[in-house]
Amino acid sequence: MLNTDPNLPDPDEAYARLIAAHDGLSEAESHAMNARLVLILMNHIGDRTVLDEALRLAREGAGS
Amino acid sequence: MTDRGTDQYRQVFRLYPYAKLPDQQSALPVRHPVVVVGAGPVGLAVALDLSRQGVPVLLLDEAEGPGIGSRALCFAKRTLEICDRLGAAEAMVAKGVEWNLGKVFHDDRLLYEFNLLPESGHAFPAFINLQQPWFEKFLHDAIRAAQADGAPIRIRGRNRVEAVTPAGDHVSVEISTPDGPYHVEADWLIACDGARSPVRHMLGLGFEGRVFEDNFLIADVRMKGDFPTERWFWFEPHFKSGDSALLHRQPDDIWRIDFQLGWNIDRDKELEPANIRARVDAMLGPDVEYELDWCSIYTFQCRRMEKFRHDRVIFAGDSAHQLSPFGARGANSGIQDADNLCWKLKLVLEGVAPDTLLDSYEAERIQAADENILHSTRSTDFITPKSPVSRLFRNAVLDLAEQLPFARGMVNSGRLSTPCIHDGSALNGPDHSAMPRRSRPGSPCPDAPVEAGWLLRQLGPGFTLMTIDAEAPETLSAHGLTVARLALTARGNEALRERYLGKAASAVYLIRPDRHIAARWKSFDESAIGAALARAIARE
């Protein structure tokens, strides 16, 4: 099951690290990095039902 | 594939020259149990399979041998196993090229290499590369050998089917020849007449699916150099020939090169030898000497007929389903259609099985076609991303694949054709949970080494009762069929144990004539086997 409870020990710091990881990249490079990140995290999760739930949640956030 | 070359009808071998026959002057149309239309790989396999089982077949083709056209190249293990049953595989393997090493490039970077390392303990390799005209010639050679042994098969070249009219208990067929038209009647007509199937058009039947807006240039080049026997695949190649390119070897020092050209191209310009040579030079480098052997441009589509059986007219191969070339699924799935159909048609013609058995051909082969179309479409969408975000993720996969093995599993330049497992088929009987999943009912029998040679070669032409460390009578008769026993032991045979026994101490397998597993038990039970046999021939 997808964990949507708060799970990051320091959310402010985690967020800042995500943004910092994109420092100095063009928009296209950032998109490419995000795509690689998604693939790496997908593989780590592995479980199909968890991924389906995450995809659904993310899609709902896009307003459709 | 829609071939747009100009020389697709140029003949490679003249195998079945036209000859005038008494049928053509007969006042009344001659009735044939089975008429097969189209002597491509599928039509040849259907005709060969049926006639080897004693069913008289008339095979019609508008030409006198295989044309050169844009053609199948990779023949997978299951196809070779089927052709071995038909007596044609040894010549194919002897002529064909085997490869194990593949390289995947993105632009000018080598991302990774892979070695197929096929599972050991099989008579045949994972696949071979062999030009389609040779594949057809070897099937034709097997037909001539079968004829010499009395198999009732007739092939008529330059006999073009002009009209097909269903007529209740038969199908009326109008044929044109150099000596004018004639009629025959068929109890059953098998349409193996290719993706543009004239028979399908004559019956006004649809062929729905998805058109891929792309053009592929195929160049067969002859090279004498020491180019390695490897498959090289480029995504977004540095030599700027579209989204992808592929290089692999065929027999006789011929190499197949595919360039993906995109949709809006000037076809005539692309086919000019100087322009083709410019692309090939850029791919191979300036110092490689070669000759252009044959070139063509094709587009492709993924689609299938809604039904493969239309009463007494049955469609098999490309006439029923058309695929992209990625994964070599066209001819391979067509040969499996033939394999699935022939034993069923024979039992129906003999009155042993009801004609509803042929509905299972449709159900099982539509399942396979849908599986093939799914794989084929996924490969195409990976190779040619259809949206900016799809391209973004595709390139992210390629970037990661250089370092991370998990991403290599997502790189899809075509998934090699593997046979469909007919889970849920109406013909399947009981399963046994202690036995391996790979040999569950509906699966094609995995080959294995056995004392007498290879397992698949021990299976007879009919149903087989294969016992592994289990007792059973030598033959079993039920429902008009005689089932022969094949007695094996897994002692000292790890491949057989791993492929068929699993955790079970013994096993009894009921195997169909197409070497798919119908049912399995731990021990012999005559009434259970009788019931499974009835189910496997649609008599339940």
Coordinates of C-alpha atoms in Angstrom, one line a residue:
Chain A
M1 CA 0.0 0.0 0.0
L2 CA 1.2 3.5 -0.8
N3 CA 2.3 5.4 2.3
T4 CA 0.9 8.9 2.1
D5 CA 1.5 9.7 5.8
P6 CA 4.3 12.1 6.6
N7 CA 7.4 9.9 6.2
L8 CA 10.4 12.4 5.8
P9 CA 12.2 13.2 9.0
D10 CA 12.9 16.7 7.9
P11 CA 10.5 17.8 5.1
D12 CA 12.0 21.3 4.7
E13 CA 15.4 19.8 4.2
A14 CA 14.2 17.1 1.8
Y15 CA 12.4 19.7 -0.3
A16 CA 15.5 22.0 -0.4
R17 CA 17.7 19.1 -1.5
L18 CA 15.3 18.2 -4.4
I19 CA 15.4 21.9 -5.6
A20 CA 19.2 22.1 -5.1
A21 CA 19.7 19.0 -7.1
H22 CA 18.4 20.9 -10.1
D23 CA 20.8 23.9 -9.6
G24 CA 22.4 25.1 -12.8
L25 CA 20.3 22.9 -15.1
S26 CA 18.4 24.2 -18.0
E27 CA 14.6 23.5 -18.0
A28 CA 15.1 20.6 -20.5
E29 CA 17.9 19.2 -18.4
S30 CA 15.7 19.4 -15.3
H31 CA 12.9 17.6 -17.1
A32 CA 15.3 14.9 -18.1
M33 CA 16.6 14.6 -14.6
N34 CA 13.1 14.3 -13.2
A35 CA 12.3 11.6 -15.6
R36 CA 15.4 9.6 -14.6
L37 CA 14.5 10.2 -10.9
V38 CA 11.0 8.8 -11.5
L39 CA 12.4 5.7 -13.1
I40 CA 14.9 5.1 -10.4
L41 CA 12.2 5.5 -7.6
M42 CA 9.7 3.3 -9.6
N43 CA 12.3 0.5 -9.7
H44 CA 13.0 0.9 -6.0
I45 CA 9.3 0.6 -5.2
G46 CA 8.7 -2.3 -7.5
D47 CA 5.2 -3.1 -6.2
R48 CA 2.7 -2.6 -9.0
T49 CA -0.3 -1.7 -6.8
V50 CA 1.8 0.9 -4.9
L51 CA 2.9 2.4 -8.3
D52 CA -0.6 2.4 -9.7
E53 CA -1.9 4.2 -6.6
A54 CA 1.0 6.8 -6.8
L55 CA 0.3 7.3 -10.5
R56 CA -3.4 7.8 -9.8
L57 CA -2.8 10.3 -7.0
A58 CA -0.3 12.3 -9.1
R59 CA -2.7 12.3 -12.1
E60 CA -5.5 13.6 -9.9
G61 CA -3.2 16.4 -8.7
A62 CA -3.1 17.5 -12.4
G63 CA -6.8 18.2 -12.2
S64 CA -8.0 15.4 -14.5
Chain B
M1 CA 4.2 -4.8 -43.7
T2 CA 3.3 -2.9 -46.8
D3 CA 6.1 -3.3 -49.2
R4 CA 6.6 -0.3 -51.5
G5 CA 9.5 -1.7 -53.4
T6 CA 9.2 -2.3 -57.1
D7 CA 10.6 -5.8 -57.4
Q8 CA 8.7 -7.7 -54.8
Y9 CA 7.4 -10.1 -57.3
R10 CA 10.8 -10.9 -58.7
Q11 CA 11.1 -14.6 -58.1
V12 CA 14.0 -16.1 -56.1
F13 CA 13.2 -19.8 -56.7
R14 CA 10.9 -21.4 -59.3
L15 CA 9.5 -24.1 -57.1
Y16 CA 6.1 -25.0 -58.5
P17 CA 5.9 -24.2 -62.2
Y18 CA 2.5 -24.0 -63.8
A19 CA 1.1 -27.1 -65.5
K20 CA -2.2 -27.7 -67.0
L21 CA -4.3 -30.3 -65.1
P22 CA -7.5 -32.3 -65.8
D23 CA -9.4 -30.3 -63.1
Q24 CA -9.3 -27.4 -65.5
Q25 CA -11.3 -29.1 -68.2
S26 CA -13.7 -30.9 -65.9
A27 CA -17.4 -30.1 -66.7
L28 CA -18.3 -30.3 -63.0
P29 CA -16.1 -28.6 -60.4
V30 CA -13.8 -31.1 -58.5
R31 CA -14.4 -31.2 -54.8
H32 CA -11.4 -31.0 -52.5
P33 CA -11.4 -31.5 -48.7
V34 CA -9.0 -28.6 -48.2
V35 CA -7.9 -25.8 -50.5
V36 CA -5.1 -23.5 -49.2
V37 CA -4.7 -20.1 -50.8
G38 CA -1.2 -18.7 -50.8
A39 CA 2.1 -20.6 -50.8
G40 CA 4.0 -18.4 -48.4
P41 CA 5.5 -19.8 -45.1
V42 CA 2.0 -20.3 -43.6
G43 CA 0.3 -21.8 -46.6
L44 CA 3.2 -24.2 -47.1
A45 CA 3.2 -25.2 -43.5
V46 CA -0.6 -25.8 -43.5
A47 CA -0.4 -27.9 -46.6
L48 CA 2.6 -29.8 -45.4
D49 CA 1.2 -30.5 -42.0
L50 CA -2.3 -31.6 -43.2
S51 CA -0.9 -33.8 -46.0
R52 CA 1.6 -35.5 -43.7
Q53 CA -1.5 -36.5 -41.6
G54 CA -3.1 -37.9 -44.7
V55 CA -5.5 -35.1 -45.4
P56 CA -5.6 -34.3 -49.2
V57 CA -4.6 -30.7 -49.8
L58 CA -4.7 -28.4 -52.9
L59 CA -2.4 -25.5 -52.5
L60 CA -2.8 -22.5 -54.9
D61 CA -0.5 -19.6 -55.5
E62 CA -0.5 -16.9 -58.1
A63 CA 3.3 -17.1 -58.6
E64 CA 5.6 -20.1 -59.1
G65 CA 7.9 -19.6 -56.1
P66 CA 8.8 -17.1 -53.4
G67 CA 9.3 -13.5 -54.5
I68 CA 12.0 -11.3 -53.1
G69 CA 9.9 -8.6 -51.3
S70 CA 10.2 -7.3 -47.8
R71 CA 10.4 -10.4 -45.8
A72 CA 10.7 -12.3 -42.6
L73 CA 14.2 -12.9 -41.3
C74 CA 14.3 -14.2 -37.7
F75 CA 12.8 -17.6 -37.0
A76 CA 12.3 -18.4 -33.4
K77 CA 12.8 -21.7 -31.5
R78 CA 9.2 -22.6 -31.4
T79 CA 9.0 -22.2 -35.2
L80 CA 12.0 -24.4 -35.6
E81 CA 10.4 -27.0 -33.3
I82 CA 7.2 -27.0 -35.5
C83 CA 9.3 -27.2 -38.7
D84 CA 11.2 -30.1 -37.2
R85 CA 7.9 -32.0 -36.6
L86 CA 7.3 -31.2 -40.3
G87 CA 10.7 -32.5 -41.4
A88 CA 12.1 -29.2 -42.5
A89 CA 14.1 -27.7 -39.6
E90 CA 17.5 -29.3 -40.1
A91 CA 18.1 -27.6 -43.4
M92 CA 17.0 -24.3 -41.9
V93 CA 19.4 -24.5 -39.0
A94 CA 22.2 -25.6 -41.3
K95 CA 21.7 -22.6 -43.6
G96 CA 20.7 -20.0 -41.0
V97 CA 22.9 -17.7 -38.9
E98 CA 22.9 -17.9 -35.1
W99 CA 23.8 -14.9 -33.0
N100 CA 24.0 -14.4 -29.2
L101 CA 25.7 -11.0 -28.8
G102 CA 23.6 -7.8 -29.2
K103 CA 24.8 -4.2 -28.8
V104 CA 22.6 -1.2 -28.1
F105 CA 23.7 2.3 -29.0
H106 CA 22.2 5.7 -28.3
D107 CA 23.5 8.3 -30.8
D108 CA 27.2 7.4 -30.9
R109 CA 27.5 5.8 -27.5
L110 CA 27.5 2.1 -26.8
L111 CA 25.0 1.8 -23.9
Y112 CA 25.5 -1.9 -23.2
E113 CA 26.0 -5.3 -24.7
F114 CA 23.9 -8.3 -24.0
N115 CA 24.4 -12.0 -24.5
L116 CA 21.3 -14.0 -25.1
L117 CA 22.7 -17.1 -23.3
P118 CA 19.8 -19.2 -24.2
E119 CA 18.7 -21.9 -21.8
S120 CA 20.6 -25.1 -22.5
G121 CA 18.9 -28.5 -23.0
H122 CA 17.0 -27.6 -26.1
A123 CA 17.4 -29.1 -29.6
F124 CA 17.1 -25.7 -31.3
P125 CA 18.6 -22.3 -30.7
A126 CA 16.6 -19.3 -29.5
F127 CA 16.3 -18.3 -33.1
I128 CA 18.1 -18.1 -36.5
N129 CA 18.4 -15.5 -39.1
L130 CA 17.4 -16.9 -42.5
Q131 CA 16.0 -15.1 -45.6
Q132 CA 12.3 -16.0 -46.1
P133 CA 12.8 -17.4 -49.6
W134 CA 15.1 -20.0 -48.1
F135 CA 12.6 -20.8 -45.3
E136 CA 10.0 -21.3 -48.0
K137 CA 12.3 -23.4 -50.1
F138 CA 13.0 -25.8 -47.2
L139 CA 9.3 -26.2 -46.5
H140 CA 8.8 -26.9 -50.1
D141 CA 11.6 -29.4 -50.1
A142 CA 9.8 -31.1 -47.2
I143 CA 6.6 -31.1 -49.2
R144 CA 8.4 -32.9 -52.1
A145 CA 9.8 -35.4 -49.7
A146 CA 6.4 -36.0 -48.2
Q147 CA 4.9 -36.4 -51.7
A148 CA 7.5 -39.0 -52.4
D149 CA 6.2 -40.9 -49.3
G150 CA 2.7 -40.6 -50.6
A151 CA 1.4 -37.5 -48.8
P152 CA -1.7 -36.3 -50.8
I153 CA -0.6 -32.8 -51.7
R154 CA -0.8 -30.8 -54.9
I155 CA 0.7 -27.4 -55.5
R156 CA -0.5 -25.3 -58.4
G157 CA 1.5 -22.3 -59.4
R158 CA 0.0 -19.4 -61.5
N159 CA -3.4 -20.4 -60.1
R160 CA -4.8 -17.1 -58.9
V161 CA -8.0 -17.2 -56.8
E162 CA -10.5 -14.7 -58.3
A163 CA -13.6 -15.4 -56.3
V164 CA -14.5 -17.3 -53.2
T165 CA -18.2 -18.0 -52.6
P166 CA -19.5 -19.7 -49.4
A167 CA -22.1 -22.3 -50.5
G168 CA -23.5 -24.0 -47.4
D169 CA -21.6 -27.3 -47.2
H170 CA -18.7 -26.1 -49.2
V171 CA -16.9 -23.1 -50.6
S172 CA -16.8 -22.4 -54.4
V173 CA -13.5 -21.2 -55.7
E174 CA -13.0 -19.5 -59.0
I175 CA -9.4 -19.7 -60.3
S176 CA -7.6 -18.1 -63.2
T177 CA -4.6 -19.7 -65.0
P178 CA -2.6 -19.0 -68.2
D179 CA -5.1 -21.4 -69.8
G180 CA -8.2 -19.6 -68.6
P181 CA -10.4 -19.9 -65.6
Y182 CA -11.8 -23.0 -63.8
H183 CA -13.8 -23.8 -60.6
V184 CA -13.1 -26.1 -57.7
E185 CA -15.1 -26.7 -54.6
A186 CA -13.6 -26.9 -51.1
D187 CA -15.0 -28.4 -47.9
W188 CA -12.6 -26.0 -46.1
L189 CA -10.7 -23.1 -47.5
I190 CA -7.6 -21.8 -45.6
A191 CA -6.7 -18.2 -46.6
C192 CA -2.9 -17.8 -46.1
D193 CA -2.7 -15.0 -48.7
G194 CA -0.9 -12.4 -46.7
A195 CA -1.6 -9.0 -45.2
R196 CA -3.4 -7.7 -48.2
S197 CA -5.5 -11.0 -48.4
P198 CA -7.5 -11.0 -51.6
V199 CA -9.8 -13.6 -50.0
R200 CA -10.5 -11.3 -47.1
H201 CA -11.5 -8.6 -49.6
M202 CA -13.6 -10.9 -51.6
L203 CA -15.6 -11.8 -48.5
G204 CA -15.8 -8.1 -47.6
L205 CA -14.3 -8.6 -44.2
G206 CA -12.7 -5.9 -42.1
F207 CA -9.1 -5.6 -40.8
E208 CA -9.0 -3.0 -38.0
G209 CA -6.0 -1.7 -36.2
R210 CA -3.4 1.0 -35.9
V211 CA -1.3 2.5 -38.7
F212 CA 2.1 3.7 -37.7
E213 CA 3.1 6.8 -39.5
D214 CA 6.6 5.8 -40.4
N215 CA 8.7 4.6 -43.3
F216 CA 11.5 2.1 -43.0
L217 CA 14.2 1.6 -45.5
I218 CA 15.5 -1.9 -45.7
A219 CA 18.9 -2.4 -47.4
D220 CA 20.4 -5.8 -47.8
V221 CA 24.1 -5.4 -48.3
R222 CA 26.8 -7.9 -49.2
M223 CA 30.0 -7.5 -47.2
K224 CA 33.0 -9.7 -47.3
G225 CA 34.8 -8.1 -44.4
D226 CA 35.2 -9.4 -40.8
F227 CA 32.1 -7.7 -39.5
P228 CA 31.1 -9.5 -36.3
T229 CA 28.0 -11.7 -36.2
E230 CA 26.2 -9.4 -33.7
R231 CA 22.9 -7.5 -33.7
W232 CA 23.5 -3.7 -33.5
F233 CA 20.6 -1.4 -32.7
W234 CA 20.8 2.4 -32.6
F235 CA 18.4 4.8 -31.0
E236 CA 18.7 8.2 -32.5
P237 CA 21.8 7.2 -34.5
H238 CA 24.6 9.6 -34.9
F239 CA 24.5 9.0 -38.7
K240 CA 21.2 10.8 -38.7
S241 CA 19.0 8.2 -40.2
G242 CA 15.8 8.8 -38.2
D243 CA 14.8 7.4 -34.9
S244 CA 16.4 4.1 -35.1
A245 CA 18.6 1.8 -37.2
L246 CA 19.3 -2.0 -37.0
L247 CA 22.1 -4.1 -38.4
H248 CA 22.2 -7.9 -38.4
R249 CA 23.5 -10.8 -40.3
Q250 CA 21.9 -13.2 -42.8
P251 CA 23.4 -16.2 -44.5
D252 CA 25.6 -15.7 -47.6
D253 CA 27.5 -12.6 -46.3
I254 CA 24.4 -10.6 -46.5
W255 CA 23.6 -8.0 -43.8
R256 CA 20.1 -6.6 -43.2
I257 CA 20.1 -2.9 -42.4
D258 CA 16.9 -1.1 -41.3
F259 CA 16.7 2.7 -41.3
Q260 CA 13.7 4.4 -39.8
L261 CA 13.0 7.4 -42.1
G262 CA 10.0 9.1 -40.6
W263 CA 6.7 9.9 -42.2
N264 CA 7.1 12.7 -44.7
I265 CA 9.7 11.5 -47.1
D266 CA 10.3 11.5 -50.8
R267 CA 10.2 7.8 -51.4
D268 CA 11.7 7.8 -54.9
K269 CA 14.5 10.0 -53.8
E270 CA 15.3 7.8 -50.8
L271 CA 15.4 4.7 -53.0
E272 CA 18.0 6.2 -55.3
P273 CA 21.2 4.0 -54.9
A274 CA 23.4 7.0 -54.2
N275 CA 21.2 8.1 -51.3
I276 CA 21.0 4.6 -49.9
R277 CA 24.8 4.4 -50.1
A278 CA 25.2 7.7 -48.3
R279 CA 23.2 6.3 -45.4
V280 CA 25.0 3.0 -45.4
D281 CA 28.4 4.7 -45.6
A282 CA 27.5 6.9 -42.6
M283 CA 26.5 3.8 -40.6
L284 CA 29.4 1.5 -41.5
G285 CA 32.1 4.0 -41.8
P286 CA 34.1 5.1 -44.8
D287 CA 36.4 2.0 -45.2
V288 CA 33.9 -0.8 -45.4
E289 CA 33.3 -2.3 -48.8
Y290 CA 29.9 -3.6 -49.7
E291 CA 27.4 -4.1 -52.5
L292 CA 23.7 -3.3 -52.4
D293 CA 21.8 -6.5 -52.8
W294 CA 18.2 -5.4 -52.5
C295 CA 16.4 -2.4 -51.1
S296 CA 12.8 -1.4 -50.3
I297 CA 10.8 1.0 -48.3
Y298 CA 7.9 -0.2 -46.1
T299 CA 5.4 1.1 -43.7
F300 CA 3.6 -1.1 -41.1
Q301 CA 0.4 -1.5 -39.1
C302 CA -0.7 -3.6 -36.2
R303 CA -4.2 -5.0 -36.8
R304 CA -6.2 -8.2 -36.9
M305 CA -9.5 -9.5 -38.1
E306 CA -12.3 -9.6 -35.6
K307 CA -12.8 -13.3 -36.3
F308 CA -10.4 -15.8 -37.9
R309 CA -13.0 -18.4 -38.8
H310 CA -15.8 -17.5 -41.1
D311 CA -17.7 -20.8 -41.3
R312 CA -15.8 -22.8 -43.8
V313 CA -13.2 -20.1 -44.6
I314 CA -10.3 -19.9 -42.1
F315 CA -7.7 -17.2 -42.0
A316 CA -4.1 -17.9 -40.9
G317 CA -0.9 -15.8 -40.7
D318 CA -0.7 -12.2 -42.0
S319 CA -4.1 -12.4 -43.6
A320 CA -5.6 -12.7 -40.1
H321 CA -3.2 -10.4 -38.2
Q322 CA -0.5 -8.0 -39.2
L323 CA 2.3 -6.8 -36.9
S324 CA 5.2 -4.4 -36.8
P325 CA 8.6 -6.1 -37.6
F326 CA 9.9 -5.5 -34.1
G327 CA 10.3 -8.8 -32.3
A328 CA 10.0 -11.0 -35.5
R329 CA 6.4 -12.0 -34.7
G330 CA 4.8 -12.1 -38.2
A331 CA 6.0 -15.3 -39.7
N332 CA 6.6 -16.9 -36.4
S333 CA 3.1 -16.4 -35.2
G334 CA 1.8 -17.5 -38.6
I335 CA 3.6 -20.8 -38.3
Q336 CA 2.0 -21.3 -34.9
D337 CA -1.4 -20.6 -36.5
A338 CA -0.7 -23.5 -38.9
D339 CA 0.4 -25.7 -36.0
N340 CA -2.7 -24.9 -34.0
L341 CA -5.1 -25.3 -36.9
C342 CA -4.0 -28.5 -38.7
W343 CA -4.6 -31.2 -36.1
K344 CA -8.0 -29.7 -35.3
L345 CA -9.1 -29.6 -39.0
K346 CA -7.9 -33.2 -39.5
L347 CA -10.1 -34.4 -36.5
V348 CA -13.1 -32.4 -37.8
L349 CA -12.7 -33.8 -41.3
E350 CA -12.5 -37.3 -39.9
G351 CA -15.6 -36.8 -37.9
V352 CA -13.8 -37.5 -34.6
A353 CA -14.3 -33.9 -33.3
P354 CA -17.2 -31.5 -33.8
D355 CA -16.5 -28.5 -36.0
T356 CA -16.7 -26.3 -32.9
L357 CA -13.1 -27.5 -32.3
L358 CA -12.2 -25.0 -34.9
D359 CA -13.6 -22.2 -32.8
S360 CA -10.8 -23.0 -30.3
Y361 CA -8.4 -22.2 -33.2
E362 CA -9.9 -18.8 -33.4
A363 CA -9.9 -18.2 -29.6
E364 CA -6.4 -19.4 -29.0
R365 CA -4.8 -17.7 -32.0
I366 CA -6.7 -14.4 -31.3
Q367 CA -5.2 -14.6 -27.8
A368 CA -1.8 -15.0 -29.4
A369 CA -2.4 -12.2 -32.0
D370 CA -3.5 -9.8 -29.3
E371 CA -0.4 -10.7 -27.2
N372 CA 1.8 -10.1 -30.3
I373 CA 0.1 -6.9 -31.2
L374 CA 0.6 -5.7 -27.6
H375 CA 4.4 -6.5 -27.6
S376 CA 4.8 -5.1 -31.1
T377 CA 3.0 -1.8 -30.3
R378 CA 5.0 -1.4 -27.1
S379 CA 8.3 -1.8 -29.0
T380 CA 7.2 0.6 -31.6
D381 CA 6.2 3.2 -29.0
F382 CA 9.5 2.9 -27.3
I383 CA 11.5 3.1 -30.5
T384 CA 9.4 6.0 -31.9
P385 CA 8.0 7.9 -29.0
K386 CA 4.6 9.4 -29.9
S387 CA 4.7 12.5 -27.6
P388 CA 7.4 14.8 -26.1
V389 CA 7.0 13.3 -22.6
S390 CA 7.2 9.8 -24.0
R391 CA 10.5 10.8 -25.7
L392 CA 11.6 12.3 -22.4
F393 CA 11.1 9.1 -20.5
R394 CA 12.5 6.9 -23.3
N395 CA 15.7 8.9 -23.4
A396 CA 15.8 8.8 -19.5
V397 CA 15.7 5.0 -19.8
L398 CA 18.5 5.0 -22.3
D399 CA 20.6 7.4 -20.2
L400 CA 20.2 5.1 -17.2
A401 CA 20.8 1.9 -19.1
E402 CA 24.4 2.6 -19.6
Q403 CA 25.0 2.3 -15.8
L404 CA 22.0 0.5 -14.3
P405 CA 20.9 -3.0 -15.2
F406 CA 17.2 -2.3 -14.1
A407 CA 16.9 0.2 -16.9
R408 CA 18.2 -2.2 -19.5
G409 CA 15.1 -4.3 -18.8
M410 CA 13.0 -1.3 -20.0
V411 CA 15.0 -0.8 -23.3
N412 CA 12.7 -2.2 -25.9
S413 CA 14.1 -2.6 -29.4
G414 CA 11.7 -5.6 -30.0
R415 CA 10.9 -8.5 -27.7
L416 CA 11.8 -11.8 -29.3
S417 CA 8.8 -13.9 -30.3
T418 CA 7.9 -16.5 -27.8
P419 CA 4.9 -18.8 -28.1
C420 CA 1.6 -17.9 -26.5
I421 CA 0.5 -19.8 -23.4
H422 CA -3.2 -20.5 -23.8
D423 CA -4.3 -19.8 -20.3
G424 CA -8.0 -20.1 -20.0
S425 CA -8.5 -22.1 -23.2
A426 CA -11.7 -24.1 -23.4
L427 CA -9.5 -27.1 -24.3
N428 CA -7.5 -27.1 -21.1
G429 CA -8.0 -29.8 -18.5
P430 CA -6.8 -30.1 -14.9
D431 CA -3.6 -28.6 -13.6
H432 CA -1.4 -29.8 -10.7
S433 CA -0.1 -27.2 -8.3
A434 CA 3.2 -28.9 -7.4
M435 CA 4.3 -28.9 -11.0
P436 CA 6.2 -26.0 -12.7
R437 CA 4.2 -23.0 -14.1
R438 CA 6.1 -23.1 -17.4
S439 CA 4.4 -26.4 -18.3
R440 CA 0.9 -25.7 -17.1
P441 CA -2.1 -26.6 -19.3
G442 CA -2.1 -24.3 -22.4
S443 CA 1.7 -24.1 -22.5
P444 CA 3.8 -25.4 -25.4
C445 CA 6.0 -28.3 -24.2
P446 CA 9.5 -27.1 -23.3
D447 CA 12.1 -29.3 -25.0
A448 CA 14.5 -31.3 -22.8
P449 CA 17.2 -33.9 -23.4
V450 CA 15.9 -37.5 -22.8
E451 CA 17.6 -40.9 -23.1
A452 CA 16.5 -41.3 -26.7
G453 CA 17.5 -37.8 -27.8
W454 CA 15.3 -34.7 -27.6
L455 CA 11.9 -34.9 -25.9
L456 CA 9.9 -33.1 -28.6
R457 CA 11.2 -35.7 -31.2
Q458 CA 9.7 -38.5 -29.1
L459 CA 6.2 -37.1 -29.4
G460 CA 4.0 -38.8 -32.0
P461 CA 1.6 -37.1 -34.5
G462 CA -1.4 -37.6 -32.3
F463 CA -2.2 -37.1 -28.7
T464 CA 0.5 -38.3 -26.3
L465 CA 0.3 -39.5 -22.7
M466 CA 3.7 -38.6 -21.3
T467 CA 4.5 -40.3 -18.0
I468 CA 7.4 -39.3 -15.8
D469 CA 8.1 -41.9 -13.1
A470 CA 4.5 -43.0 -13.3
E471 CA 2.7 -46.1 -14.4
A472 CA 0.2 -46.2 -17.3
P473 CA -0.9 -48.5 -20.1
E474 CA 1.0 -48.3 -23.3
T475 CA -2.0 -47.1 -25.3
L476 CA -5.3 -45.7 -24.4
S477 CA -8.3 -45.5 -26.6
A478 CA -11.2 -43.1 -26.1
H479 CA -13.5 -40.8 -28.1
G480 CA -12.3 -42.3 -31.4
L481 CA -8.6 -41.5 -30.6
T482 CA -5.7 -43.6 -29.7
V483 CA -3.3 -42.0 -27.3
A484 CA 0.3 -43.3 -27.3
R485 CA 2.3 -43.4 -24.1
L486 CA 5.8 -41.9 -23.8
A487 CA 7.4 -43.3 -20.6
L488 CA 10.2 -41.2 -19.2
T489 CA 12.1 -41.0 -16.0
A490 CA 13.5 -37.8 -14.3
R491 CA 16.1 -39.8 -12.4
G492 CA 19.4 -38.2 -13.4
N493 CA 17.6 -35.8 -15.7
E494 CA 17.6 -32.4 -14.0
A495 CA 16.3 -30.5 -17.0
L496 CA 13.2 -32.8 -17.3
R497 CA 12.6 -32.6 -13.5
E498 CA 12.9 -28.8 -13.5
R499 CA 10.7 -28.3 -16.6
Y500 CA 8.0 -30.9 -15.9
L501 CA 8.0 -32.3 -12.3
G502 CA 8.8 -29.4 -10.0
K503 CA 8.0 -30.5 -6.5
A504 CA 6.0 -33.5 -7.7
A505 CA 7.5 -37.0 -7.4
S506 CA 5.7 -38.2 -10.6
A507 CA 3.6 -36.7 -13.5
V508 CA 1.2 -37.7 -16.2
Y509 CA 0.9 -35.2 -19.0
L510 CA -1.8 -35.2 -21.8
I511 CA -0.1 -33.5 -24.8
R512 CA -1.9 -32.3 -27.8
P513 CA -0.7 -33.0 -31.4
D514 CA 0.6 -29.4 -31.6
R515 CA 2.7 -30.1 -28.5
H516 CA 0.7 -27.9 -26.2
I517 CA -0.1 -29.3 -22.8
A518 CA -3.8 -30.2 -22.4
A519 CA -3.8 -31.4 -18.8
R520 CA -1.6 -33.0 -16.1
W521 CA -1.9 -35.2 -13.1
K522 CA 0.4 -36.8 -10.5
S523 CA -0.7 -40.3 -11.6
F524 CA -2.7 -42.2 -14.2
D525 CA -6.4 -42.0 -13.8
E526 CA -8.2 -43.4 -16.9
S527 CA -11.5 -41.6 -16.4
A528 CA -9.9 -38.2 -15.7
I529 CA -7.7 -38.6 -18.8
G530 CA -10.7 -39.6 -20.9
A531 CA -12.6 -36.5 -19.7
A532 CA -9.6 -34.3 -20.5
L533 CA -9.3 -35.8 -23.9
A534 CA -12.9 -35.1 -24.7
R535 CA -12.4 -31.5 -23.6
A536 CA -9.3 -31.2 -25.7
I537 CA -11.3 -32.1 -28.8
A538 CA -14.3 -30.0 -27.9
R539 CA -16.5 -33.1 -27.3
E540 CA -17.4 -31.9 -23.8

